[in-house]
CSV table of C-alpha atoms in Angstrom, one decimal:
chain,number,residue,atom,x,y,z
A,1,UNK,CA,84.4,93.7,8.7
A,2,UNK,CA,86.4,94.3,5.5
A,3,UNK,CA,85.6,97.7,4.1
A,4,UNK,CA,84.5,97.3,0.5
A,5,UNK,CA,85.0,101.0,-0.1
A,6,UNK,CA,88.7,100.7,0.7
A,7,UNK,CA,89.0,97.7,-1.6
A,8,UNK,CA,87.7,99.9,-4.4
A,9,UNK,CA,90.8,102.1,-3.9
A,10,UNK,CA,92.9,99.5,-5.6
A,11,UNK,CA,92.8,101.7,-8.6
A,12,UNK,CA,95.0,104.2,-6.8
A,13,UNK,CA,97.8,101.6,-6.9
A,14,UNK,CA,99.2,101.2,-10.5
A,15,UNK,CA,101.0,97.9,-10.0
A,16,UNK,CA,97.8,96.2,-8.8
A,17,UNK,CA,96.3,96.6,-12.3
A,18,UNK,CA,99.1,94.6,-13.8
A,19,UNK,CA,98.2,91.3,-15.5
A,20,UNK,CA,99.2,88.3,-13.4
A,21,UNK,CA,100.8,85.1,-14.7
A,22,UNK,CA,97.5,83.3,-14.1
A,23,UNK,CA,94.0,84.0,-12.8
A,24,UNK,CA,91.7,86.9,-13.7
A,25,UNK,CA,93.6,89.7,-11.8
A,26,UNK,CA,96.5,90.2,-9.5
A,27,UNK,CA,95.7,89.4,-5.9
A,28,UNK,CA,98.5,91.0,-3.9
A,29,UNK,CA,98.9,89.5,-0.4
A,30,UNK,CA,102.5,90.5,0.2
A,31,UNK,CA,102.0,93.9,1.8
A,32,UNK,CA,104.2,92.9,4.9
A,33,UNK,CA,107.2,92.5,2.6
A,34,UNK,CA,106.7,95.6,0.4
A,35,UNK,CA,103.6,97.6,0.4
A,36,UNK,CA,102.5,98.8,-3.0
A,37,UNK,CA,102.7,102.5,-3.7
A,38,UNK,CA,99.7,104.7,-4.6
A,39,UNK,CA,100.1,106.9,-7.6
A,40,UNK,CA,100.1,109.9,-5.2
A,41,UNK,CA,103.5,108.9,-3.9
A,42,UNK,CA,105.0,108.5,-7.3
A,43,UNK,CA,103.6,111.9,-8.3
A,44,UNK,CA,105.0,113.6,-5.2
A,45,UNK,CA,108.5,112.2,-5.9
A,46,UNK,CA,108.3,113.3,-9.6
A,47,UNK,CA,107.1,116.7,-8.6
A,48,UNK,CA,110.0,117.1,-6.2
A,49,UNK,CA,112.5,115.9,-8.8
A,50,UNK,CA,111.1,118.4,-11.4
A,51,UNK,CA,110.9,121.4,-9.2
A,52,UNK,CA,113.0,121.1,-6.1
A,53,UNK,CA,115.9,118.7,-6.8
A,54,UNK,CA,119.0,120.1,-5.1
A,55,UNK,CA,121.6,119.4,-2.4
A,56,UNK,CA,120.1,119.8,1.0
A,57,UNK,CA,121.9,122.0,3.6
A,58,UNK,CA,124.6,122.8,1.1
A,59,UNK,CA,123.6,125.9,-0.8
A,60,UNK,CA,121.7,129.1,-0.8
A,61,UNK,CA,120.2,128.9,-4.3
A,62,UNK,CA,116.5,128.3,-5.0
A,63,UNK,CA,116.6,124.5,-5.6
A,64,UNK,CA,118.8,123.9,-2.6
A,65,UNK,CA,116.4,125.8,-0.4
A,66,UNK,CA,113.4,124.0,-1.8
A,67,UNK,CA,115.2,120.6,-1.3
A,68,UNK,CA,116.1,121.4,2.3
A,69,UNK,CA,112.6,122.5,3.1
A,70,UNK,CA,111.2,119.4,1.5
A,71,UNK,CA,113.5,117.1,3.5
A,72,UNK,CA,112.8,118.8,6.8
A,73,UNK,CA,109.0,118.9,6.2
A,74,UNK,CA,109.2,115.1,5.5
A,75,UNK,CA,111.2,114.6,8.7
A,76,UNK,CA,108.5,116.4,10.7
A,77,UNK,CA,105.8,114.3,9.0
A,78,UNK,CA,107.5,111.0,9.7
A,79,UNK,CA,108.3,112.1,13.3
A,80,UNK,CA,104.6,112.9,13.9
A,81,UNK,CA,103.6,109.4,12.5
A,82,UNK,CA,106.1,107.7,14.9
A,83,UNK,CA,105.0,109.7,17.9
A,84,UNK,CA,108.4,111.4,18.5
A,85,UNK,CA,108.5,114.6,20.5
A,86,UNK,CA,109.9,116.4,17.5
A,87,UNK,CA,111.7,115.9,14.2
A,88,UNK,CA,115.0,116.3,16.0
A,89,UNK,CA,114.5,112.8,17.4
A,90,UNK,CA,114.4,111.2,13.9
A,91,UNK,CA,117.4,110.5,11.7
A,92,UNK,CA,117.2,109.3,8.1
A,93,UNK,CA,118.6,105.9,7.3
A,94,UNK,CA,118.6,103.6,4.3
A,95,UNK,CA,115.9,101.5,5.9
A,96,UNK,CA,115.1,99.8,9.2
A,97,UNK,CA,118.0,97.3,8.7
A,98,UNK,CA,120.3,100.3,8.1
A,99,UNK,CA,119.0,102.0,11.2
A,100,UNK,CA,119.5,99.0,13.4
A,101,UNK,CA,123.0,98.5,12.2
A,102,UNK,CA,123.7,102.2,12.5
A,103,UNK,CA,122.6,102.0,16.2
A,104,UNK,CA,124.6,98.8,16.8
A,105,UNK,CA,127.7,100.5,15.5
A,106,UNK,CA,127.2,103.5,17.6
A,107,UNK,CA,126.6,101.4,20.7
A,108,UNK,CA,129.7,99.3,19.9
A,109,UNK,CA,131.8,102.5,19.7
A,110,UNK,CA,130.3,103.7,23.0
A,111,UNK,CA,130.9,100.4,24.7
A,112,UNK,CA,134.5,100.5,23.6
A,113,UNK,CA,134.9,103.8,25.5
A,114,UNK,CA,134.5,106.3,22.7
A,115,UNK,CA,136.8,109.2,23.5
A,116,UNK,CA,137.3,107.9,27.0
A,117,UNK,CA,133.6,107.9,27.9
A,118,UNK,CA,131.5,105.2,29.5
A,119,UNK,CA,128.0,106.2,28.5
A,120,UNK,CA,127.1,102.7,27.5
A,121,UNK,CA,129.4,100.3,29.3
A,122,UNK,CA,129.1,96.8,27.9
A,123,UNK,CA,131.4,93.9,28.4
A,124,UNK,CA,131.9,90.5,30.0
A,125,UNK,CA,129.3,89.9,32.6
A,126,UNK,CA,126.7,92.2,30.9
A,127,UNK,CA,123.8,91.0,28.8
A,128,UNK,CA,121.8,92.0,25.8
A,129,UNK,CA,118.2,90.6,25.6
A,130,UNK,CA,116.3,89.8,22.5
A,131,UNK,CA,113.5,87.5,21.5
A,132,UNK,CA,113.2,84.5,19.1
A,133,UNK,CA,110.5,86.4,17.2
A,134,UNK,CA,112.9,88.9,15.7
A,135,UNK,CA,113.6,89.7,12.1
A,136,UNK,CA,117.3,88.9,11.5
A,137,UNK,CA,118.0,92.6,11.3
A,138,UNK,CA,117.1,93.0,15.0
A,139,UNK,CA,119.0,89.9,16.0
A,140,UNK,CA,122.3,89.6,14.1
A,141,UNK,CA,123.6,93.1,14.9
A,142,UNK,CA,123.1,92.4,18.6
A,143,UNK,CA,124.9,89.0,18.3
A,144,UNK,CA,127.8,90.8,16.7
A,145,UNK,CA,127.7,93.5,19.4
A,146,UNK,CA,128.0,90.8,22.0
A,147,UNK,CA,130.8,89.1,20.1
A,148,UNK,CA,132.8,92.3,20.0
A,149,UNK,CA,132.3,93.3,23.6
A,150,UNK,CA,132.2,90.0,25.4
A,151,UNK,CA,128.6,90.5,26.6
A,152,UNK,CA,126.1,87.6,26.7
A,153,UNK,CA,123.1,87.4,24.4
A,154,UNK,CA,119.9,86.3,26.2
A,155,UNK,CA,116.3,86.0,25.0
A,156,UNK,CA,112.8,85.9,26.2
A,157,UNK,CA,110.6,82.8,25.5
A,158,UNK,CA,107.7,82.4,23.2
A,159,UNK,CA,104.3,80.8,23.9
A,160,UNK,CA,103.2,77.8,21.7
A,161,UNK,CA,101.4,80.3,19.4
A,162,UNK,CA,104.5,82.4,19.0
A,163,UNK,CA,103.7,85.3,21.3
A,164,UNK,CA,106.3,86.7,23.6
A,165,UNK,CA,105.9,84.8,26.9
A,166,UNK,CA,105.6,87.3,29.8
A,167,UNK,CA,106.4,84.5,32.2
A,168,UNK,CA,110.0,84.7,31.0
A,169,UNK,CA,110.5,88.4,31.8
A,170,UNK,CA,112.9,87.5,34.6
A,171,UNK,CA,115.4,87.0,31.8
A,172,UNK,CA,115.7,90.8,32.0
A,173,UNK,CA,117.8,91.2,35.1
A,174,UNK,CA,120.3,93.7,36.6
A,175,UNK,CA,123.0,92.4,34.2
A,176,UNK,CA,120.9,93.4,31.2
A,177,UNK,CA,122.1,96.5,29.5
A,178,UNK,CA,119.8,96.5,26.5
A,179,UNK,CA,116.5,94.9,25.3
A,180,UNK,CA,115.8,94.7,21.6
A,181,UNK,CA,112.4,93.4,20.5
A,182,UNK,CA,109.9,93.6,17.7
A,183,UNK,CA,106.6,95.6,18.0
A,184,UNK,CA,104.9,93.1,15.8
A,185,UNK,CA,106.2,89.8,14.3
A,186,UNK,CA,106.7,89.7,10.5
A,187,UNK,CA,105.8,86.0,10.7
A,188,UNK,CA,102.9,85.7,13.0
A,189,UNK,CA,101.6,89.2,13.1
A,190,UNK,CA,101.5,89.1,16.9
A,191,UNK,CA,101.8,92.5,18.6
A,192,UNK,CA,104.3,92.5,21.4
A,193,UNK,CA,103.4,93.6,25.0
A,194,UNK,CA,105.6,96.7,24.7
A,195,UNK,CA,104.6,98.3,28.0
A,196,UNK,CA,105.4,95.2,30.1
A,197,UNK,CA,108.8,94.7,28.4
A,198,UNK,CA,109.8,98.4,28.7
A,199,UNK,CA,108.8,98.4,32.3
A,200,UNK,CA,111.0,95.3,33.0
A,201,UNK,CA,113.9,97.0,31.2
A,202,UNK,CA,113.5,100.3,33.1
A,203,UNK,CA,113.4,98.5,36.4
A,204,UNK,CA,117.0,97.4,35.8
A,205,UNK,CA,118.2,100.5,33.9
A,206,UNK,CA,118.4,98.7,30.5
A,207,UNK,CA,118.0,100.6,27.2
A,208,UNK,CA,115.3,99.5,24.8
A,209,UNK,CA,115.2,99.2,21.0
A,210,UNK,CA,111.9,98.6,19.2
A,211,UNK,CA,111.6,97.2,15.6
A,212,UNK,CA,108.5,99.0,14.5
A,213,UNK,CA,108.7,98.0,10.8
A,214,UNK,CA,105.4,96.1,10.7
A,215,UNK,CA,103.5,98.1,13.3
A,216,UNK,CA,104.2,101.5,11.7
A,217,UNK,CA,102.4,100.4,8.6
A,218,UNK,CA,99.1,100.0,10.4
A,219,UNK,CA,98.7,103.4,12.0
A,220,UNK,CA,100.5,106.2,13.9
A,221,UNK,CA,102.6,105.1,16.8
A,222,UNK,CA,103.3,106.7,20.2
A,223,UNK,CA,106.9,105.9,20.7
A,224,UNK,CA,107.4,108.7,23.3
A,225,UNK,CA,104.5,107.5,25.3
A,226,UNK,CA,105.6,103.9,25.0
A,227,UNK,CA,108.9,104.9,26.6
A,228,UNK,CA,111.2,103.0,24.2
A,229,UNK,CA,114.7,104.6,23.8
A,230,UNK,CA,115.2,103.7,20.1
A,231,UNK,CA,113.1,102.5,17.3
A,232,UNK,CA,113.2,101.9,13.5
A,233,UNK,CA,110.7,102.1,10.7
A,234,UNK,CA,110.9,101.7,6.9
A,235,UNK,CA,109.0,103.6,4.2
A,236,UNK,CA,108.5,100.7,1.8
A,237,UNK,CA,106.4,98.9,4.5
A,238,UNK,CA,104.1,102.0,4.6
A,239,UNK,CA,103.3,102.4,0.9
A,240,UNK,CA,106.4,104.5,0.4
A,241,UNK,CA,109.6,104.2,-1.5
A,242,UNK,CA,112.5,101.8,-0.9
A,243,UNK,CA,115.8,103.1,0.3
A,244,UNK,CA,114.7,105.3,3.2
A,245,UNK,CA,114.0,104.6,6.8
A,246,UNK,CA,114.0,106.3,10.1
A,247,UNK,CA,115.9,105.8,13.3
A,248,UNK,CA,114.1,107.3,16.3
A,249,UNK,CA,116.2,108.1,19.3
A,250,UNK,CA,115.0,109.5,22.6
A,251,UNK,CA,117.2,112.6,22.9
A,252,UNK,CA,118.3,111.8,26.5
A,253,UNK,CA,119.8,108.5,25.3
A,254,UNK,CA,120.8,109.3,21.7
A,255,UNK,CA,122.7,112.5,22.5
A,256,UNK,CA,125.1,110.4,24.7
A,257,UNK,CA,126.2,108.3,21.8
A,258,UNK,CA,128.9,108.8,19.1
A,259,UNK,CA,128.1,108.9,15.4
A,260,UNK,CA,129.2,105.6,13.7
A,261,UNK,CA,129.4,107.1,10.2
A,262,UNK,CA,131.5,110.0,9.1
A,263,UNK,CA,131.6,112.5,6.3
A,264,UNK,CA,130.3,115.8,5.1
A,265,UNK,CA,127.6,117.9,6.8
A,266,UNK,CA,127.7,116.1,10.1
A,267,UNK,CA,130.9,117.9,11.3
A,268,UNK,CA,131.3,121.3,12.9
A,269,UNK,CA,135.1,121.6,12.9
A,270,UNK,CA,137.7,119.5,11.1
A,271,UNK,CA,141.5,119.9,11.5
A,272,UNK,CA,144.3,117.6,10.5
A,273,UNK,CA,144.3,116.3,14.1
A,274,UNK,CA,140.6,115.8,15.0
A,275,UNK,CA,137.0,116.5,14.2
A,276,UNK,CA,134.0,117.7,16.1
A,277,UNK,CA,130.4,116.8,15.2
A,278,UNK,CA,127.0,118.4,15.2
A,279,UNK,CA,124.3,117.1,17.6
A,280,UNK,CA,121.9,114.6,16.1
A,281,UNK,CA,120.1,114.4,13.8
A,282,UNK,CA,122.5,116.4,11.7
A,283,UNK,CA,125.5,114.7,13.4
A,284,UNK,CA,124.1,111.3,12.5
A,285,UNK,CA,123.5,112.0,8.9
A,286,UNK,CA,126.8,112.0,7.0
A,287,UNK,CA,126.7,112.5,3.3
A,288,UNK,CA,123.7,112.9,0.9
A,289,UNK,CA,120.4,111.9,2.3
A,290,UNK,CA,117.6,110.1,0.4
A,291,UNK,CA,115.6,113.2,-0.2
A,292,UNK,CA,113.2,112.3,-2.9
A,293,UNK,CA,112.4,109.0,-1.1
A,294,UNK,CA,111.7,110.9,2.1
A,295,UNK,CA,109.4,113.2,0.2
A,296,UNK,CA,107.6,110.1,-1.1
A,297,UNK,CA,107.3,108.7,2.4
A,298,UNK,CA,105.6,111.8,3.6
A,299,UNK,CA,103.2,111.6,0.7
A,300,UNK,CA,102.4,108.0,1.5
A,301,UNK,CA,101.6,109.0,5.1
A,302,UNK,CA,99.4,111.8,3.8
A,303,UNK,CA,97.6,109.4,1.5
A,304,UNK,CA,96.9,106.8,4.2
A,305,UNK,CA,95.8,109.5,6.6
A,306,UNK,CA,93.4,110.7,3.9
A,307,UNK,CA,91.8,107.3,3.9
A,308,UNK,CA,91.4,107.6,7.7
A,309,UNK,CA,93.5,105.6,10.1
A,310,UNK,CA,90.6,104.5,12.3
A,311,UNK,CA,88.9,103.3,9.2
A,312,UNK,CA,92.0,101.5,8.0
A,313,UNK,CA,92.5,99.8,11.4
A,314,UNK,CA,88.9,98.5,11.4
A,315,UNK,CA,89.3,97.3,7.9
A,316,UNK,CA,92.5,95.5,8.6
A,317,UNK,CA,91.0,93.8,11.7
A,318,UNK,CA,88.5,92.4,9.2
A,319,UNK,CA,91.3,91.3,6.8
A,320,UNK,CA,93.2,89.7,9.7
A,321,UNK,CA,90.1,87.6,10.7
A,322,UNK,CA,89.4,86.6,7.1
A,323,UNK,CA,93.0,85.5,6.4
A,324,UNK,CA,93.2,83.5,9.7
A,325,UNK,CA,89.9,81.9,8.9
A,326,UNK,CA,90.9,81.1,5.3
A,327,UNK,CA,94.1,79.4,6.3
A,328,UNK,CA,92.6,77.5,9.2
A,329,UNK,CA,89.7,76.2,7.0
A,330,UNK,CA,91.9,74.4,4.5
A,331,UNK,CA,92.7,70.7,5.4
A,332,UNK,CA,96.4,70.0,5.7
A,333,UNK,CA,97.3,73.6,6.2
A,334,UNK,CA,98.7,74.7,9.7
A,335,UNK,CA,98.5,78.2,10.9
A,336,UNK,CA,101.7,79.5,12.4
A,337,UNK,CA,100.9,82.0,15.0
A,338,UNK,CA,97.9,83.0,17.1
A,339,UNK,CA,94.5,81.7,16.0
A,340,UNK,CA,92.8,84.6,17.7
A,341,UNK,CA,92.8,88.1,16.2
A,342,UNK,CA,93.4,90.1,19.3
A,343,UNK,CA,96.7,92.1,19.2
A,344,UNK,CA,97.4,90.9,15.8
A,345,UNK,CA,98.2,92.3,12.3
A,346,UNK,CA,97.0,90.9,8.9
A,347,UNK,CA,100.2,88.9,8.6
A,348,UNK,CA,99.4,85.2,8.5
A,349,UNK,CA,102.1,82.5,8.0
A,350,UNK,CA,101.2,78.9,7.3
A,351,UNK,CA,102.7,75.5,6.5
A,352,UNK,CA,101.2,73.2,3.9
A,353,UNK,CA,101.8,69.6,4.8
A,354,UNK,CA,103.8,67.7,2.2
A,355,UNK,CA,104.4,70.7,0.0
A,356,UNK,CA,107.5,73.0,0.1
A,357,UNK,CA,106.6,76.7,0.6
A,358,UNK,CA,108.3,77.6,-2.7
A,359,UNK,CA,106.1,75.2,-4.6
A,360,UNK,CA,103.1,76.6,-2.8
A,361,UNK,CA,104.1,80.1,-3.8
A,362,UNK,CA,104.6,79.2,-7.4
A,363,UNK,CA,101.3,77.4,-7.6
A,364,UNK,CA,99.5,80.4,-6.1
A,365,UNK,CA,101.3,82.7,-8.4
A,366,UNK,CA,99.9,80.7,-11.3
A,367,UNK,CA,96.5,81.5,-9.9
A,368,UNK,CA,97.3,85.2,-9.8
A,369,UNK,CA,97.9,85.2,-6.0
A,370,UNK,CA,101.1,86.9,-4.7
A,371,UNK,CA,102.4,85.8,-1.3
A,372,UNK,CA,105.8,85.6,0.5
A,373,UNK,CA,107.6,82.3,0.8
A,374,UNK,CA,110.7,81.3,2.7
A,375,UNK,CA,111.8,81.9,6.3
A,376,UNK,CA,111.0,85.7,6.1
A,377,UNK,CA,114.4,86.6,7.5
A,378,UNK,CA,113.2,85.1,10.8
A,379,UNK,CA,114.7,81.6,11.2
A,380,UNK,CA,114.5,81.3,15.0
A,381,UNK,CA,110.7,81.7,15.1
A,382,UNK,CA,110.3,79.1,12.4
A,383,UNK,CA,112.4,76.7,14.5
A,384,UNK,CA,110.0,77.5,17.3
A,385,UNK,CA,107.2,76.1,15.1
A,386,UNK,CA,109.5,73.2,14.0
A,387,UNK,CA,109.5,74.2,10.3
A,388,UNK,CA,112.3,75.6,8.2
A,389,UNK,CA,110.1,78.0,6.2
A,390,UNK,CA,106.5,78.9,5.4
A,391,UNK,CA,104.1,80.7,3.2
A,392,UNK,CA,102.8,84.1,4.3
A,393,UNK,CA,99.8,86.0,3.2
A,394,UNK,CA,99.6,89.6,4.4
A,395,UNK,CA,96.9,92.2,3.8
A,396,UNK,CA,97.0,95.9,3.4
A,397,UNK,CA,94.8,99.0,3.1
A,398,UNK,CA,93.1,97.9,-0.1
A,399,UNK,CA,92.8,94.2,0.4
A,400,UNK,CA,89.3,93.1,-0.3
A,401,UNK,CA,87.2,90.1,0.7
A,402,UNK,CA,87.4,89.0,-3.0
A,403,UNK,CA,91.2,88.8,-2.6
A,404,UNK,CA,90.9,86.6,0.5
A,405,UNK,CA,88.4,84.3,-1.3
A,406,UNK,CA,90.6,83.9,-4.3
A,407,UNK,CA,93.5,83.1,-2.0
A,408,UNK,CA,91.5,80.5,0.0
A,409,UNK,CA,90.3,78.8,-3.1
A,410,UNK,CA,93.7,78.6,-4.6
A,411,UNK,CA,95.3,77.4,-1.3
A,412,UNK,CA,92.7,74.6,-1.1
A,413,UNK,CA,93.9,73.3,-4.5
A,414,UNK,CA,97.6,73.1,-3.6
A,415,UNK,CA,97.7,69.7,-1.9
A,416,UNK,CA,95.5,68.0,-4.5
A,417,UNK,CA,97.7,69.5,-7.3
A,418,UNK,CA,100.8,68.0,-5.8
A,419,UNK,CA,99.1,64.7,-5.0
A,420,UNK,CA,99.7,64.7,-1.3
A,421,UNK,CA,96.1,64.4,0.0
């Protein structure tokens, strides 16, 4: 059931009190795109900027020391949330997209025999496996990696409801060098069978990359226990700031790879002829890091932990069921994704017959309801459902039953308004 007590916490999120274009109040159902920030996150960032703003790992003065401590404390907090063995397995990035591209560039350099090594040999005859459920950020970099190296891109299949089809696991074969897949679809909310995919990859010695953007927003992960080699997450999906993400790398794999970005702090020795680099994470963090954003991310995790992750999971199961039911109950509206709520997040995409998703979004906005419209940076899975784009309603930690009811009522008026009934 939806937790009414959590819905009352909306007051902790300043933006949710803003007056909408229409309707009595703002009904925010776009958490999967960008989760709203509680005031505690903004206060933590401001406190850091007022009392500890300095260059990390570059000075011995008071503010530099405070800034360095704040950044490393935040790293440890994020690492714990992801289920890394230590903060040393987490590198800061500009976001999940930045992290995936960072990793793709590193693998490309490794595949091209970085400094004569062959730690990640990839070329003609080799394969990289993905899925049609991926966000473009976990698809396009691997397309480019294959184009540069001559490897072949392959993919697992999807069931009619958009879940990864385990009957297609034989796509992962001895030629497969890497498998990249989402932990949870940003279109259907379907949670992937991580254990089965990782097991299939390990049987053939393939490396694994997990896009944990959506899943990390709904509770602590266990990346080490899941056995994935790399993973990414982004703060703004977890009630934190934009501009900061994390790249998790299992040390045994990551420490074999070259850094793809170069500059200050990540070097040990520089001469006019060559340079040597620190081990990761320092060696993977050239330049100035997003320190205040990292501090805000840690504060967001503390805020959500204070609400209780078990409580939040139970609440969001209720939100998922309510959103699926709301979409399924409206005539002329087709649910895209699983109709059941097992292994599913409160991310619900839908197609309104005869009405373009952008028109749907504008109509709902006029009723005070904020949703996402478009292809959600995931065109292949939309093609799987034989649509170009969709509307998407997604719930979060303070979504209430009243939010869902306003959404359902507004959605039921879309087709009559456009005269397509």
